[in-house]
mmCIF file of C-alpha atoms and ligand atoms in Angstrom:
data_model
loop_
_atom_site.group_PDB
_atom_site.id
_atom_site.type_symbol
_atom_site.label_atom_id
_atom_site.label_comp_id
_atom_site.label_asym_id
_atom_site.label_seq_id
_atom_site.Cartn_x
_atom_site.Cartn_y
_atom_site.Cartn_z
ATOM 1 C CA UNK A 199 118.635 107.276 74.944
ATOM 2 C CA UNK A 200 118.515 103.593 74.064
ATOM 3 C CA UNK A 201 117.630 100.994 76.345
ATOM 4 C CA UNK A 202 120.734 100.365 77.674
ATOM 5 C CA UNK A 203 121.455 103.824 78.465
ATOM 6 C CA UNK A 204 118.322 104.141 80.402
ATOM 7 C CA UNK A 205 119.092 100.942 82.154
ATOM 8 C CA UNK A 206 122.624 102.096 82.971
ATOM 9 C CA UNK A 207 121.320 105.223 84.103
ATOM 10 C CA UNK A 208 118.109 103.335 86.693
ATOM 11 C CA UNK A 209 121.109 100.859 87.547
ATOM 12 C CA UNK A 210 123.347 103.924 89.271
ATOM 13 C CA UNK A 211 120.875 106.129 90.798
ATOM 14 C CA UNK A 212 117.658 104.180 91.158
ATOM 15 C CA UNK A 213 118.107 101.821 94.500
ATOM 16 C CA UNK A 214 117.647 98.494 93.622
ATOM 17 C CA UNK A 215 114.830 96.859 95.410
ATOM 18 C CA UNK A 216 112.715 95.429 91.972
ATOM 19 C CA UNK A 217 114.093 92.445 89.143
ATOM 20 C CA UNK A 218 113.445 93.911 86.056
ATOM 21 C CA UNK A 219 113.374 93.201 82.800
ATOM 22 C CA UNK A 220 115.855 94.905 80.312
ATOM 23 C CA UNK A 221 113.325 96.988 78.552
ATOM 24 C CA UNK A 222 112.787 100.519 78.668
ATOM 25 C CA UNK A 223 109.138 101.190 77.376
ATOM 26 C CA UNK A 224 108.944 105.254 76.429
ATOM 27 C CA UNK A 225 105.709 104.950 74.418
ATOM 28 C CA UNK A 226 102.341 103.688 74.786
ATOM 29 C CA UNK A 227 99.143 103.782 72.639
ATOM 30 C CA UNK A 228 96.065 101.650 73.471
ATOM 31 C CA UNK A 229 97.798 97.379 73.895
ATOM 32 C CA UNK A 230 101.222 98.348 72.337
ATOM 33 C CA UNK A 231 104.540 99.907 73.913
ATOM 34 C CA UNK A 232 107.337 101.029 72.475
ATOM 35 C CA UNK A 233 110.543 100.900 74.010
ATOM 36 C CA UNK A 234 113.698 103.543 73.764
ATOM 37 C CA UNK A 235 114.663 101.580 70.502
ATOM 38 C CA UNK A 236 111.800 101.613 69.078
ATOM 39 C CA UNK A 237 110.584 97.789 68.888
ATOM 40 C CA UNK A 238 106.920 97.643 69.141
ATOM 41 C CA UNK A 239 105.111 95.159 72.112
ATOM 42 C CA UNK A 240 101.762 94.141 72.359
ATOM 43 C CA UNK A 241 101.450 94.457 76.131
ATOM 44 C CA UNK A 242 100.114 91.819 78.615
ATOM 45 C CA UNK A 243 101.327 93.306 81.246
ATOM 46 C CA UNK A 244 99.440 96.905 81.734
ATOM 47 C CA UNK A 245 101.564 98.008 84.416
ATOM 48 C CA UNK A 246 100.228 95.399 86.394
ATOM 49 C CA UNK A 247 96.627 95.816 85.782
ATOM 50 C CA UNK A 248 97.047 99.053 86.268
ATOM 51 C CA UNK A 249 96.600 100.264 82.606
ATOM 52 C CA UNK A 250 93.115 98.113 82.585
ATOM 53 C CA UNK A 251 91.886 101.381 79.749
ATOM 54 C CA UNK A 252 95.234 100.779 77.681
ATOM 55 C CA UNK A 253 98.335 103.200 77.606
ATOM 56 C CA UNK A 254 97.429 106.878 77.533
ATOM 57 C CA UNK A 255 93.662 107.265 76.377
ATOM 58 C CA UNK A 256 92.199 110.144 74.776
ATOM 59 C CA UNK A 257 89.331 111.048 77.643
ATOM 60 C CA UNK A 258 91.718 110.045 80.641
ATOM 61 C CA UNK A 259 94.507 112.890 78.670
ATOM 62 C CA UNK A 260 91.431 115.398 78.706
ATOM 63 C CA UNK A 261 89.931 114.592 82.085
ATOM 64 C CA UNK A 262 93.698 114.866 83.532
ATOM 65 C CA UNK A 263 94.422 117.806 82.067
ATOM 66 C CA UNK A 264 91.510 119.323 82.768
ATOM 67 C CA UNK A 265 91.748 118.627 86.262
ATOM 68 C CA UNK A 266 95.332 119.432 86.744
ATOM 69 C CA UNK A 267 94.175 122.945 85.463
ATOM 70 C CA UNK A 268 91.562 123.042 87.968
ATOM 71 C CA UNK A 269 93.012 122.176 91.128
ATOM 72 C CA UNK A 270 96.467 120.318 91.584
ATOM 73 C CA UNK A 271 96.227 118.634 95.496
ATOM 74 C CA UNK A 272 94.289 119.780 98.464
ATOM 75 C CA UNK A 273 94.691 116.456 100.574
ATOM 76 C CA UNK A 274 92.058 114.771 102.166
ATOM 77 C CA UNK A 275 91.654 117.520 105.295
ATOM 78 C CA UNK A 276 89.030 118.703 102.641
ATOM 79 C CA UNK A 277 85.898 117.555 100.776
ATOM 80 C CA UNK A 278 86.803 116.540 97.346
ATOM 81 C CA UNK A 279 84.198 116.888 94.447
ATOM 82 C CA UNK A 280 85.749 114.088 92.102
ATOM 83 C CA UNK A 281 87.276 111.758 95.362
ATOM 84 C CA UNK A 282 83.104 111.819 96.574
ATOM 85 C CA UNK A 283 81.977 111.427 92.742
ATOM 86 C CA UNK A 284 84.560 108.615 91.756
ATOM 87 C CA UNK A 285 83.395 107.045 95.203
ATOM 88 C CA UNK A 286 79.827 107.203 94.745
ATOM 89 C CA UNK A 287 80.139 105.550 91.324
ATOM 90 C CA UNK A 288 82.206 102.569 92.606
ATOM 91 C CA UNK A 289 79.791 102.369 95.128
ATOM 92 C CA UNK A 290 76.515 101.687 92.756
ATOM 93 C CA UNK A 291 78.399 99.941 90.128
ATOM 94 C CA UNK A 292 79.794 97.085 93.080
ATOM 95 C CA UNK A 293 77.325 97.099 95.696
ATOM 96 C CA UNK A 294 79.365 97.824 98.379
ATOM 97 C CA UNK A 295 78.738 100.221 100.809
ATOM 98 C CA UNK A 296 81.749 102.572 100.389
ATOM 99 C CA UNK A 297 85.342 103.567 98.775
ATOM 100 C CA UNK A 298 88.914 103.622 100.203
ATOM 101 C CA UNK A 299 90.955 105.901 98.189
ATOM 102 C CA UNK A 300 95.225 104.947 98.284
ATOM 103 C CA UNK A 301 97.989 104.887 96.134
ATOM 104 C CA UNK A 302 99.400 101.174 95.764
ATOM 105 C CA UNK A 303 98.297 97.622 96.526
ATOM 106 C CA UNK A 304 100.274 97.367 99.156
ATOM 107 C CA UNK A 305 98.364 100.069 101.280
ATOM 108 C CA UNK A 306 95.150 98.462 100.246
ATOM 109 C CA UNK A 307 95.921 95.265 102.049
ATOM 110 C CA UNK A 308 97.253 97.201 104.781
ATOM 111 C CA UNK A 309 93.737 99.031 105.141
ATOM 112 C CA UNK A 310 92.356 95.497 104.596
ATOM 113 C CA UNK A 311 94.596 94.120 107.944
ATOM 114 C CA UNK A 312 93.646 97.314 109.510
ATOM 115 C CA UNK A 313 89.884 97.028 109.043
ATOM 116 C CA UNK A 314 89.080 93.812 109.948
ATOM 117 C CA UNK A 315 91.157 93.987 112.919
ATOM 118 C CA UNK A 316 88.835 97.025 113.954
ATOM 119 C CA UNK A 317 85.787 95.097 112.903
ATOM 120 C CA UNK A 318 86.720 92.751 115.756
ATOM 121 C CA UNK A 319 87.967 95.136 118.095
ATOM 122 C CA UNK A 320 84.481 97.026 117.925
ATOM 123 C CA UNK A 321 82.492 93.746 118.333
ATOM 124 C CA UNK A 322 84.701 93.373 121.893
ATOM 125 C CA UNK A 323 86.706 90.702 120.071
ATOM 126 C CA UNK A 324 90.251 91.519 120.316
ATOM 127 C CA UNK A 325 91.657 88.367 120.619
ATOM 128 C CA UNK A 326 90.652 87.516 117.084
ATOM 129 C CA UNK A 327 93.620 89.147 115.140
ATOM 130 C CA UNK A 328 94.795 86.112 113.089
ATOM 131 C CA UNK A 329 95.469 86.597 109.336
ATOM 132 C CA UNK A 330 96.344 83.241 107.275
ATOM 133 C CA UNK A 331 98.249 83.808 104.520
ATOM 134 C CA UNK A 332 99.223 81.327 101.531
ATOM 135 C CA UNK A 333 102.904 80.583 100.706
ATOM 136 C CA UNK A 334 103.866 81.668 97.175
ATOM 137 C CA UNK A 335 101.861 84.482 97.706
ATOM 138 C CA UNK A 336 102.680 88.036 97.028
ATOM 139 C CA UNK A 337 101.304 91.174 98.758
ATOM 140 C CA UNK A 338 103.106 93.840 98.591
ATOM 141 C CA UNK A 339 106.822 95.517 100.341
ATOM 142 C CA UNK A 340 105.721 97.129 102.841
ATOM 143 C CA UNK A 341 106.732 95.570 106.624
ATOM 144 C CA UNK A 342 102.541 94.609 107.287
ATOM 145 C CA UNK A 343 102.542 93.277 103.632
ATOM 146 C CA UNK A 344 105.620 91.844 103.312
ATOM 147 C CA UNK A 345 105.283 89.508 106.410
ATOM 148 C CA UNK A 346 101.960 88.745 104.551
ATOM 149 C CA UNK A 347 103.696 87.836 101.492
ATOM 150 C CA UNK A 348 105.044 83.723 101.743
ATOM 151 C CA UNK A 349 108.017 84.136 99.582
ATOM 152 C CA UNK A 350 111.151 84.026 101.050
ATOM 153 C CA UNK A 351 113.311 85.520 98.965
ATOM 154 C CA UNK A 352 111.187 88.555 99.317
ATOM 155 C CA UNK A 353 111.542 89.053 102.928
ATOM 156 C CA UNK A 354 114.677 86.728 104.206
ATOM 157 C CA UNK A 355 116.854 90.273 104.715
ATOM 158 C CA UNK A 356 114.130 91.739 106.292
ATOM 159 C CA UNK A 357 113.448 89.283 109.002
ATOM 160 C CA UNK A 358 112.340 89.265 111.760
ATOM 161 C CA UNK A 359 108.844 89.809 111.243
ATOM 162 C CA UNK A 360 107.039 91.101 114.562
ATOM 163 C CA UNK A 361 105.558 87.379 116.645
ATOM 164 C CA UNK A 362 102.766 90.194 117.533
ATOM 165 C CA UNK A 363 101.507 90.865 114.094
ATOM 166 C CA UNK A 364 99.844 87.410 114.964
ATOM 167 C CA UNK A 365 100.457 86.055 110.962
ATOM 168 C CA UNK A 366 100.276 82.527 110.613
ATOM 169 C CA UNK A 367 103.007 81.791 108.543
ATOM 170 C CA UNK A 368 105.393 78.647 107.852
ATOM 171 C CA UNK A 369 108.130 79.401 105.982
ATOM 172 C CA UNK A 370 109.984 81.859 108.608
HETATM 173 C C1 LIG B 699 98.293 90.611 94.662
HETATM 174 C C2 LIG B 699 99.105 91.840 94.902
HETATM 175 N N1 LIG B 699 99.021 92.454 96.097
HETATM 176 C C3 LIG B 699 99.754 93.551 96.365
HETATM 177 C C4 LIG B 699 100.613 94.080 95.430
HETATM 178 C C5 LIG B 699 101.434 95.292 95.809
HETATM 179 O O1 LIG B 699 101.074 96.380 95.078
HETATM 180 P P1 LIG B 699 101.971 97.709 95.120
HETATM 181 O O2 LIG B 699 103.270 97.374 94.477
HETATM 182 O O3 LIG B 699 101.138 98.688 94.317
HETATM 183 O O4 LIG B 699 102.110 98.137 96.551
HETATM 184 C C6 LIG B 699 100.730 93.496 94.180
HETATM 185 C C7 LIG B 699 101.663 94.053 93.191
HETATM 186 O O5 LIG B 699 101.979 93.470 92.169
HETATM 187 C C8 LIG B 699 99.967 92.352 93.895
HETATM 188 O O6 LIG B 699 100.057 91.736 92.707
#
């Protein structure tokens, strides 16, 4: 398939909720991609930051296939052995005091919002539930984030945001 094809394709099943460019990358080695016809890119993007050991490593290939031999998915109703080893390294290397595990940046400034409003709420201080937010800012689609987010093209069809989330914000 060339990168129109694969572009036709995303365009009439794939729901569109993200610009994109009209690349199709289908290889990656260390900094470079390669799309479906073949140019070569040094990438600056890494999936936005999420790539930050380059596109498909040698020991994350062998530690993910090693795993996915292992044990697939038991959820987190259980102890995990490399969830409680992954945390305890992120733990000494930053200094914090401990790990949240999730799958996008969106649900990490969710558990953000949702943290510091029980930080209050423990202390007996409720009323303190105010998040300021920047315009121009971007963080994230879900309906927490996105009234977070100060761009209005983002969230104009999804208005209106909840008065209770309490979100300082002036562009609504
Ligand atoms: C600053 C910032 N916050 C949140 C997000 C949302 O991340 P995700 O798309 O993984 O939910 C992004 C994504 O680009 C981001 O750049």
């Amino acid at each position: 398939m060339t990168n129109n094809d694969i572009m036709a394709k995303g365009q009439e099943y794939v729901m569109n909720t993200y610009g994109r460019f009209a690349i199709a990358p289908v290889k990656g080695k260390g900094s470079y991609l390669w799309d479906a016809n073949g140019k070569q890119y040094l990438d600056f993007v890494g999936g936005i930051a999420v790539c930050a050991l380059g596109h498909s490593p040698q020991p994350l290939i062998k530690a993910l296939q090693e795993q996915a031999q292992q044990l697939w998915h038991v959820s987190n109703l259980y102890w995990i052995q490399p969830q409680a080893e992954l945390a305890e390294k992120l733990v000494k290397a930053s200094g914090l005091d401990k790990a949240f595990f999730c799958n996008s940046g969106a649900e990490a400034n969710e558990a953000a919002i949702k943290l510091v409003r029980k930080y209050f709420y423990r202390r007996q201080e409720a009323h303190k539930n105010e998040i300021i937010v920047f315009n121009n800012s971007f963080h994230g689609r879900t309906l927490a984030t996105l009234t977070a987010t100060g761009q209005k093209n983002t969230r104009k069809a999804l208005l209106p945001c909840r008065k209770d989330l309490n979100m300082r914000n002036s562009i609504t």
